PDB file of C-alpha atoms in Angstrom:
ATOM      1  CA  UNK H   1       9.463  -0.962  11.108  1.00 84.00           C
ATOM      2  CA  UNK H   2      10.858  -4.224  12.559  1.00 91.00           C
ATOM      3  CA  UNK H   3      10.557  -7.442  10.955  1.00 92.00           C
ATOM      4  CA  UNK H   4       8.039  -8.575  13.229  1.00 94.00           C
ATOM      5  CA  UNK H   5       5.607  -5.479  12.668  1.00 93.00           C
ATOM      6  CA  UNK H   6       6.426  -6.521   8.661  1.00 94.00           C
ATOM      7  CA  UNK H   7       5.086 -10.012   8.974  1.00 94.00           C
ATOM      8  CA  UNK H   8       2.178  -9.198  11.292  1.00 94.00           C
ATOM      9  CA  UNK H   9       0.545  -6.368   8.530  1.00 94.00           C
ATOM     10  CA  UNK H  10       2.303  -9.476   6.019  1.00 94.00           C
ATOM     11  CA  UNK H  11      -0.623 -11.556   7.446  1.00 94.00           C
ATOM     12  CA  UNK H  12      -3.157  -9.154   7.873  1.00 93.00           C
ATOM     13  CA  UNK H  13      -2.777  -8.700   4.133  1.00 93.00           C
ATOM     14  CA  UNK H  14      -2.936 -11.768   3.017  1.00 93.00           C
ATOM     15  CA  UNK H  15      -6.857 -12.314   2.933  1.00 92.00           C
ATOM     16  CA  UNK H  16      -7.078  -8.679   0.946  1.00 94.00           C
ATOM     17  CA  UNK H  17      -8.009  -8.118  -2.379  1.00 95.00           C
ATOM     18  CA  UNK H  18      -5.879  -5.494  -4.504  1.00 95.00           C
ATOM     19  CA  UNK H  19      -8.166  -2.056  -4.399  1.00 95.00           C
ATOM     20  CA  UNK H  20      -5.078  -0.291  -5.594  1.00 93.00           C
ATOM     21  CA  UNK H  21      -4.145  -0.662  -9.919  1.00 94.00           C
ATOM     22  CA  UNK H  22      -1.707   1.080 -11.297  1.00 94.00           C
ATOM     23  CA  UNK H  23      -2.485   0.921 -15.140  1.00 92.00           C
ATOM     24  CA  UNK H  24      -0.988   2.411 -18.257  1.00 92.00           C
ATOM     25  CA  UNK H  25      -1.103   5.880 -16.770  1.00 90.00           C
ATOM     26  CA  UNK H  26       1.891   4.927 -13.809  1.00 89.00           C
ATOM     27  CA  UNK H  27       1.505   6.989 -10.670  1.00 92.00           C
ATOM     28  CA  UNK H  28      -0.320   9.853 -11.143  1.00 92.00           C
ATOM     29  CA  UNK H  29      -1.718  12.667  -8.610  1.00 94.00           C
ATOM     30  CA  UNK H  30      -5.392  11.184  -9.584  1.00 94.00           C
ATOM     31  CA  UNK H  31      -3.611   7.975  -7.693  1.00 93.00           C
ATOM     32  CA  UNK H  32      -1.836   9.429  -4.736  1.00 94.00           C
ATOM     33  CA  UNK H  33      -4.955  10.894  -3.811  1.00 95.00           C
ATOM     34  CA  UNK H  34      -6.821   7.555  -4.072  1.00 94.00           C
ATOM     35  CA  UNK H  35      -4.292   6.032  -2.060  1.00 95.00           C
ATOM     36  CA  UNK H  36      -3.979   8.553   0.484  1.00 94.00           C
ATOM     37  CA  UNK H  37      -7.850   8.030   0.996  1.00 94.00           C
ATOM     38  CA  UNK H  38      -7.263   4.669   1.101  1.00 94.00           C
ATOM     39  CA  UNK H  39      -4.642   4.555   3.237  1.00 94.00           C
ATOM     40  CA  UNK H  40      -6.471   7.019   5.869  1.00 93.00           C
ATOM     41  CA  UNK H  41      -9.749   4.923   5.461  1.00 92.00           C
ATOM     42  CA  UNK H  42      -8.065   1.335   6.138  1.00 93.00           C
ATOM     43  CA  UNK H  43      -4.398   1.898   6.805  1.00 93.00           C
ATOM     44  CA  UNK H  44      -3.350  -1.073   4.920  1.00 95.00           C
ATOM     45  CA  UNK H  45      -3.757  -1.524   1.000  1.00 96.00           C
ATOM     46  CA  UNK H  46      -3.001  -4.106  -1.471  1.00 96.00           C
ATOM     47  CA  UNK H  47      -2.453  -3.061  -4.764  1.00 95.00           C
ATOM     48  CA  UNK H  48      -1.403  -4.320  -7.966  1.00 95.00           C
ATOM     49  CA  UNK H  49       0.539  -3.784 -10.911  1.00 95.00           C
ATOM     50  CA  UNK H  50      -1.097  -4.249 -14.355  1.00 95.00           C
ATOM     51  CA  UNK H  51       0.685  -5.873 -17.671  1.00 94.00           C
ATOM     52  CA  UNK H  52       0.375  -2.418 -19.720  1.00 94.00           C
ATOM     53  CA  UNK H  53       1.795  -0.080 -16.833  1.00 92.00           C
ATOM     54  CA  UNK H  54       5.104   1.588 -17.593  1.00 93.00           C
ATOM     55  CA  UNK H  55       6.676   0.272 -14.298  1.00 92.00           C
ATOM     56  CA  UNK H  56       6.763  -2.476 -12.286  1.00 92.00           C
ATOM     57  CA  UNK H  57       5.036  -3.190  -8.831  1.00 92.00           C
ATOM     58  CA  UNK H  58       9.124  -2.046  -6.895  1.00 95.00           C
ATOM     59  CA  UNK H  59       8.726   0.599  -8.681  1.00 93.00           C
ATOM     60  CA  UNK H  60       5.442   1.793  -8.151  1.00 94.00           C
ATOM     61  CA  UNK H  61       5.506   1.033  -4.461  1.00 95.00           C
ATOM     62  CA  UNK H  62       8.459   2.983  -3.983  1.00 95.00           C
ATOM     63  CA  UNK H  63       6.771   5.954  -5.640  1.00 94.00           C
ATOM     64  CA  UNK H  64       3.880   5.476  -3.980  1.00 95.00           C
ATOM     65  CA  UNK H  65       5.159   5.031  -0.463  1.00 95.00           C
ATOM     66  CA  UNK H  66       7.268   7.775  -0.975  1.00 96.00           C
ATOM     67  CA  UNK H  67       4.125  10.508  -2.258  1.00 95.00           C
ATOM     68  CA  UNK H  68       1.969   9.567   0.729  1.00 94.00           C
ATOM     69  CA  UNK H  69       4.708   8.714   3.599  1.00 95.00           C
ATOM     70  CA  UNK H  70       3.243   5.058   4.124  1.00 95.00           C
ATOM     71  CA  UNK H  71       5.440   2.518   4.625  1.00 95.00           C
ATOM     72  CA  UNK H  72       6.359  -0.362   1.823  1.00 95.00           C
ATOM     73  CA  UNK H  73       5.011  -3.821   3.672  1.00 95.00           C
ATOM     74  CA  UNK H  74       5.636  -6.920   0.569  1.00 95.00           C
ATOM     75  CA  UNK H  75       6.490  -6.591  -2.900  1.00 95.00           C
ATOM     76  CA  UNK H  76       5.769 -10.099  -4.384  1.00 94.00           C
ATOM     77  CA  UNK H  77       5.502 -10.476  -8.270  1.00 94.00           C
ATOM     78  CA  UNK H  78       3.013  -7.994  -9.368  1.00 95.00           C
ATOM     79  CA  UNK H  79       1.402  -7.568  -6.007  1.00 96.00           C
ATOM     80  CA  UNK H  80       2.204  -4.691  -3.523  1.00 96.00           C
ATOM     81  CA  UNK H  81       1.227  -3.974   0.501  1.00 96.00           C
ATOM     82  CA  UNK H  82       1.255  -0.732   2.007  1.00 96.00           C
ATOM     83  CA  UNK H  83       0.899   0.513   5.153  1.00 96.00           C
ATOM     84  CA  UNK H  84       0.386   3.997   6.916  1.00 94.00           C
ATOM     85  CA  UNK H  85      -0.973   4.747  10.697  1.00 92.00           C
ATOM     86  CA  UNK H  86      -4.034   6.167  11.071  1.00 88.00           C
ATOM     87  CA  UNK H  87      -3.569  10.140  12.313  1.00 82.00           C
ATOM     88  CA  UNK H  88      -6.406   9.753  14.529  1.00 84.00           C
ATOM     89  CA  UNK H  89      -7.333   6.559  16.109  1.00 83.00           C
ATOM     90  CA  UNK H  90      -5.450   3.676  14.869  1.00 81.00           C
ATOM     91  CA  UNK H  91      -7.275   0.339  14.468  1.00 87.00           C
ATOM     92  CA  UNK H  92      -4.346  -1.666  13.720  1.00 87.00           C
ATOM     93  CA  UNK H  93      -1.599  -1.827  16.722  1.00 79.00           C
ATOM     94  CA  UNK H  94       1.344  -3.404  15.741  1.00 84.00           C
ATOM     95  CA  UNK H  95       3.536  -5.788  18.010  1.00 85.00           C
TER      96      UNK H  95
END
């Protein structure tokens, strides 16, 4: 992904509210498969990292990306962005 493509989803973000929190649990399957869904549904997330999780939001992006091959967008404080292509009929076309 090109920096360009990064600050275009970046911006697309940036009016989103988290739908994604990881919690005292960490990343769990329970989780992947919520994000998956997500991920399928709206092809970019925002997520966030509570105080009482085990790991932090690099962390938990990385693992997350990494379970449901999305793509790690921002990782800003406790706030993450993900994003993944639709398989079928992508709504969001990247530059």
């Amino acid at each position: 992904m090109t920096s360009k493509q990064r600050a275009y989803l970046r911006g697309l973000a940036n009016t989103m509210e988290p739908i994604v929190h990881v919690g005292k649990d960490g990343v769990n399957e329970n989780m992947i498969k919520q994000v998956s869904d997500a991920l399928e549904a709206r092809e970019i997330i925002k997520g966030t990292v509570l105080q009482n999780s085990p790991m932090n939001a690099r962390e938990a992006i990385t693992a997350l990306c990494e379970k449901t091959n999305a793509e790690p967008v921002q990782c800003i404080g406790s706030r993450f962005v993900m994003y993944r292509a639709r398989k079928k009929d992508p709504k969001i076309v990247l530059p």
